[in-house]
Amino acid sequence: MIVLAEQKKASVRVAFIGKKEAENLTYVSADYQAVSRVGGLDENLTVYIGQGKEPLTIRNIQELSAGAAGAVKGMGIKAYEMDIRPFLEAAGVRAVSAVIEGIYTGAYEICLPGEEPKEIPDVTLTGIDENLYPAAQGELKQGISLAEAQSWARNMVNAPGNLFHPMDFAREIMEHMKETSVECELIVYSKLNAMGMEALTSVGKSSENPPCMLVMRYRGDEEAPVTGLVGKGVTCDTGGYCLKPAGSMMGIKGDMAGGAAVAAAIYALAANQVKVNVTGVIPMCENRISPSALVPGDVIGSYGGKKIEICNTDAEGRLILADAMAYMVKDEHADRVIDIATLTGAVVGMLGFSTAGLLSDDDAFCGAFLKAAQTSGERCWRLPIFEEQKQMIESKIADIKNMGRDYCGTITAGLFIQAFAQGRPWIHLDIAGTAWTDNPLYQGQPQGATAAGTSSLYYLLAGGEETCF
Ligand code: BES
Ligand code: ZN
Ligand code: ZN
């Protein structure tokens, strides 16, 4: 449990230290994320974490707190006090939720489906001035529900593909949403077939584990417009007949990270009773090889009515997102839409593992999202859209094809999905590089799922005036 307190409670203290203060202490380093212990367990122990030279940003605060929580956990300490005064001075009261996010990240341990939830350390946050208290309490509540949502998203993305089939994914979310006012509707395979969701079912029928689609509706304000969030939910992506090489197969269970981020963001919004309306849609399926699986050259229909030429069976994400997007606009009447997906290897080549790729056809909507991303500390970068890139996915035998040429693959993938958004203001987030980490980017970041996108989506919708669009 994490609480705020005016004075010292635990015998172990974590303090963040700048260059000036470190000069007065022997054997204490102010280097970024350096860990120095002063004192012992029987007497009062202080764990100093170096702040480094750069000015503190939200991202640094998250990283420093994650590094601290990880280091202290490594020392076997379960309860401690953390002095966050320097963070409050640098970033105001928002620092409280950034610290909480960091502590949850640094203390995170994988919890497999069916396992008991892992314990969160007992942390008392100190160094908060009295006048900041009411606001800090609000941030504490918000930070805890967002951090819990992120841990939940991580657990789902880390779940092994053989233990977490499409219907398991749907059931897990429906079970979790029972704690909230979110209404869930599960569209099962037979219904998807009856509705003509051919792009989703054509991918999903490659497996004996049937596809499905989960709809989540959160209504926090009767008057407000509806924002639609569509997240890719491929629980296992082998590539299909365009089989992935063995070396590229490690991340295949994490191909539902976009869907997990959508569910987690909606969970956090509902837990905080934010006054917005959001509908989430997650198309869920596996992409495998079977006699009925797609092969290149096939032409299929789709819920949006467009005929699609299949050029590569590994470009399955955009197919299932196309049907979910068409459904989001036609049936859920979303006023503006965001899709989020681990969609292309190309985005990793372009922006690496720290930055998501973003496409949008609406400057105001995009601007609001970029602001929210700044609040969340997540990095993303807007890519251009030009006419010639749209031409790259024109098909000679169908209305559109599911792959362009070998270049600008992130842009053509996004444009494919845009073609099904029916003119609604649209944002596309490609988190293929950021959703998963094999080599942690900073101390305290656990290997595996990162919950990428969750907090940016949350802050976009919870941002009030700031991110009003
Ligand atoms: N899920 C993958 C994208 C991916 C790649 C995610 C690496 C995480 C790490 C997606 O379904 C895919 O395979 N995309 C193809 C598209 C191509 C065939 C047009 C890709 O990027 O190679
Ligand atoms: Zn694929
Ligand atoms: Zn995929």
Short mmCIF file of N, CA and C in Angstrom, two decimals, residues 13-71:
data_model
loop_
_atom_site.label_atom_id
_atom_site.label_comp_id
_atom_site.label_asym_id
_atom_site.label_seq_id
_atom_site.Cartn_x
_atom_site.Cartn_y
_atom_site.Cartn_z
N ARG A 13 14.62 4.74 4.80
CA ARG A 13 14.26 5.96 4.10
C ARG A 13 14.92 5.96 2.73
N VAL A 14 14.14 6.33 1.70
CA VAL A 14 14.70 6.50 0.36
C VAL A 14 14.72 8.00 0.10
N ALA A 15 15.87 8.50 -0.33
CA ALA A 15 15.96 9.93 -0.62
C ALA A 15 16.64 10.13 -1.97
N PHE A 16 16.16 11.10 -2.72
CA PHE A 16 16.75 11.40 -4.03
C PHE A 16 17.71 12.57 -3.83
N ILE A 17 18.86 12.46 -4.43
CA ILE A 17 19.90 13.40 -4.06
C ILE A 17 20.58 14.05 -5.28
N GLY A 18 20.70 15.37 -5.22
CA GLY A 18 21.36 16.12 -6.29
C GLY A 18 22.84 16.28 -5.99
N LYS A 19 23.54 16.92 -6.94
CA LYS A 19 25.00 17.02 -6.85
C LYS A 19 25.45 17.79 -5.59
N LYS A 20 24.74 18.90 -5.33
CA LYS A 20 25.12 19.77 -4.21
C LYS A 20 25.08 19.03 -2.87
N GLU A 21 23.92 18.38 -2.61
CA GLU A 21 23.78 17.68 -1.31
C GLU A 21 24.75 16.52 -1.22
N ALA A 22 25.01 15.89 -2.35
CA ALA A 22 25.89 14.71 -2.33
C ALA A 22 27.30 15.09 -1.93
N GLU A 23 27.70 16.33 -2.24
CA GLU A 23 29.06 16.77 -1.91
C GLU A 23 29.32 16.73 -0.41
N ASN A 24 28.23 16.91 0.39
CA ASN A 24 28.40 16.92 1.84
C ASN A 24 28.40 15.53 2.45
N LEU A 25 28.20 14.51 1.64
CA LEU A 25 28.13 13.14 2.16
C LEU A 25 29.21 12.29 1.51
N THR A 26 29.92 11.56 2.33
CA THR A 26 30.94 10.67 1.74
C THR A 26 30.27 9.42 1.20
N TYR A 27 30.82 8.88 0.15
CA TYR A 27 30.34 7.64 -0.48
C TYR A 27 28.91 7.72 -0.99
N VAL A 28 28.40 8.92 -1.27
CA VAL A 28 27.06 9.03 -1.86
C VAL A 28 27.20 9.67 -3.23
N SER A 29 26.69 8.98 -4.24
CA SER A 29 26.82 9.47 -5.61
C SER A 29 25.52 10.12 -6.08
N ALA A 30 25.66 11.23 -6.79
CA ALA A 30 24.48 11.90 -7.35
C ALA A 30 24.28 11.53 -8.82
N ASP A 31 25.10 10.59 -9.33
CA ASP A 31 24.92 10.17 -10.73
C ASP A 31 23.52 9.62 -10.93
N TYR A 32 22.99 9.80 -12.14
CA TYR A 32 21.61 9.41 -12.41
C TYR A 32 21.37 7.93 -12.06
N GLN A 33 20.45 7.70 -11.17
CA GLN A 33 20.02 6.37 -10.71
C GLN A 33 21.08 5.60 -9.92
N ALA A 34 22.16 6.28 -9.49
CA ALA A 34 23.15 5.60 -8.65
C ALA A 34 22.51 5.29 -7.29
N VAL A 35 22.79 4.11 -6.75
CA VAL A 35 22.21 3.71 -5.46
C VAL A 35 23.31 3.70 -4.41
N SER A 36 23.14 4.45 -3.31
CA SER A 36 24.12 4.44 -2.22
C SER A 36 23.39 4.17 -0.90
N ARG A 37 23.95 3.26 -0.11
CA ARG A 37 23.34 2.94 1.20
C ARG A 37 24.12 3.63 2.30
N VAL A 38 23.40 4.25 3.23
CA VAL A 38 24.07 4.85 4.39
C VAL A 38 23.36 4.32 5.64
N GLY A 39 24.13 3.74 6.56
CA GLY A 39 23.54 3.15 7.77
C GLY A 39 23.25 1.68 7.54
N GLY A 40 22.72 1.03 8.59
CA GLY A 40 22.46 -0.41 8.48
C GLY A 40 21.02 -0.71 8.80
N LEU A 41 20.66 -1.97 8.76
CA LEU A 41 19.26 -2.34 8.97
C LEU A 41 18.82 -2.19 10.42
N ASP A 42 19.77 -2.44 11.35
CA ASP A 42 19.40 -2.33 12.75
C ASP A 42 19.25 -0.88 13.18
N GLU A 43 20.10 -0.01 12.59
CA GLU A 43 19.91 1.42 12.86
C GLU A 43 19.10 1.96 11.69
N ASN A 44 19.04 3.27 11.55
CA ASN A 44 18.28 3.82 10.43
C ASN A 44 19.06 3.73 9.14
N LEU A 45 18.44 3.13 8.15
CA LEU A 45 19.09 2.99 6.84
C LEU A 45 18.52 4.04 5.89
N THR A 46 19.41 4.72 5.18
CA THR A 46 18.95 5.61 4.11
C THR A 46 19.51 5.11 2.79
N VAL A 47 18.63 4.98 1.81
CA VAL A 47 19.06 4.60 0.46
C VAL A 47 18.97 5.86 -0.39
N TYR A 48 20.14 6.33 -0.82
CA TYR A 48 20.15 7.53 -1.66
C TYR A 48 20.11 7.12 -3.14
N ILE A 49 19.31 7.83 -3.91
CA ILE A 49 19.25 7.58 -5.35
C ILE A 49 19.68 8.88 -6.05
N GLY A 50 20.73 8.79 -6.85
CA GLY A 50 21.24 9.99 -7.53
C GLY A 50 20.25 10.53 -8.55
N GLN A 51 20.11 11.85 -8.56
CA GLN A 51 19.16 12.49 -9.48
C GLN A 51 19.77 12.81 -10.84
N GLY A 52 21.09 12.78 -10.92
CA GLY A 52 21.75 13.17 -12.17
C GLY A 52 21.76 14.67 -12.33
N LYS A 53 22.26 15.11 -13.49
CA LYS A 53 22.46 16.56 -13.68
C LYS A 53 21.27 17.24 -14.35
N GLU A 54 20.54 16.50 -15.16
CA GLU A 54 19.48 17.12 -15.96
C GLU A 54 18.32 17.57 -15.07
N PRO A 55 17.55 18.60 -15.53
CA PRO A 55 16.36 18.98 -14.77
C PRO A 55 15.36 17.81 -14.75
N LEU A 56 14.61 17.69 -13.68
CA LEU A 56 13.71 16.54 -13.52
C LEU A 56 12.46 16.68 -14.38
N THR A 57 12.20 15.68 -15.20
CA THR A 57 10.96 15.63 -15.97
C THR A 57 10.08 14.54 -15.36
N ILE A 58 8.82 14.46 -15.82
CA ILE A 58 7.93 13.41 -15.34
C ILE A 58 8.55 12.04 -15.62
N ARG A 59 9.13 11.91 -16.79
CA ARG A 59 9.74 10.62 -17.16
C ARG A 59 10.90 10.28 -16.22
N ASN A 60 11.74 11.30 -15.90
CA ASN A 60 12.84 11.05 -14.96
C ASN A 60 12.31 10.65 -13.59
N ILE A 61 11.24 11.30 -13.17
CA ILE A 61 10.68 11.00 -11.84
C ILE A 61 10.19 9.55 -11.81
N GLN A 62 9.53 9.14 -12.91
CA GLN A 62 9.07 7.74 -12.98
C GLN A 62 10.27 6.78 -12.94
N GLU A 63 11.29 7.11 -13.72
CA GLU A 63 12.46 6.23 -13.80
C GLU A 63 13.19 6.15 -12.46
N LEU A 64 13.39 7.32 -11.84
CA LEU A 64 14.10 7.34 -10.55
C LEU A 64 13.33 6.56 -9.49
N SER A 65 12.00 6.71 -9.48
CA SER A 65 11.19 6.00 -8.49
C SER A 65 11.20 4.50 -8.76
N ALA A 66 11.16 4.14 -10.06
CA ALA A 66 11.19 2.72 -10.42
C ALA A 66 12.54 2.12 -10.01
N GLY A 67 13.62 2.83 -10.29
CA GLY A 67 14.95 2.36 -9.92
C GLY A 67 15.05 2.19 -8.41
N ALA A 68 14.50 3.16 -7.67
CA ALA A 68 14.54 3.10 -6.21
C ALA A 68 13.75 1.89 -5.71
N ALA A 69 12.52 1.73 -6.22
CA ALA A 69 11.67 0.62 -5.75
C ALA A 69 12.33 -0.72 -6.07
N GLY A 70 12.96 -0.81 -7.24
CA GLY A 70 13.63 -2.05 -7.63
C GLY A 70 14.82 -2.32 -6.73
N ALA A 71 15.62 -1.28 -6.45
CA ALA A 71 16.82 -1.45 -5.62
C ALA A 71 16.44 -1.87 -4.21
#
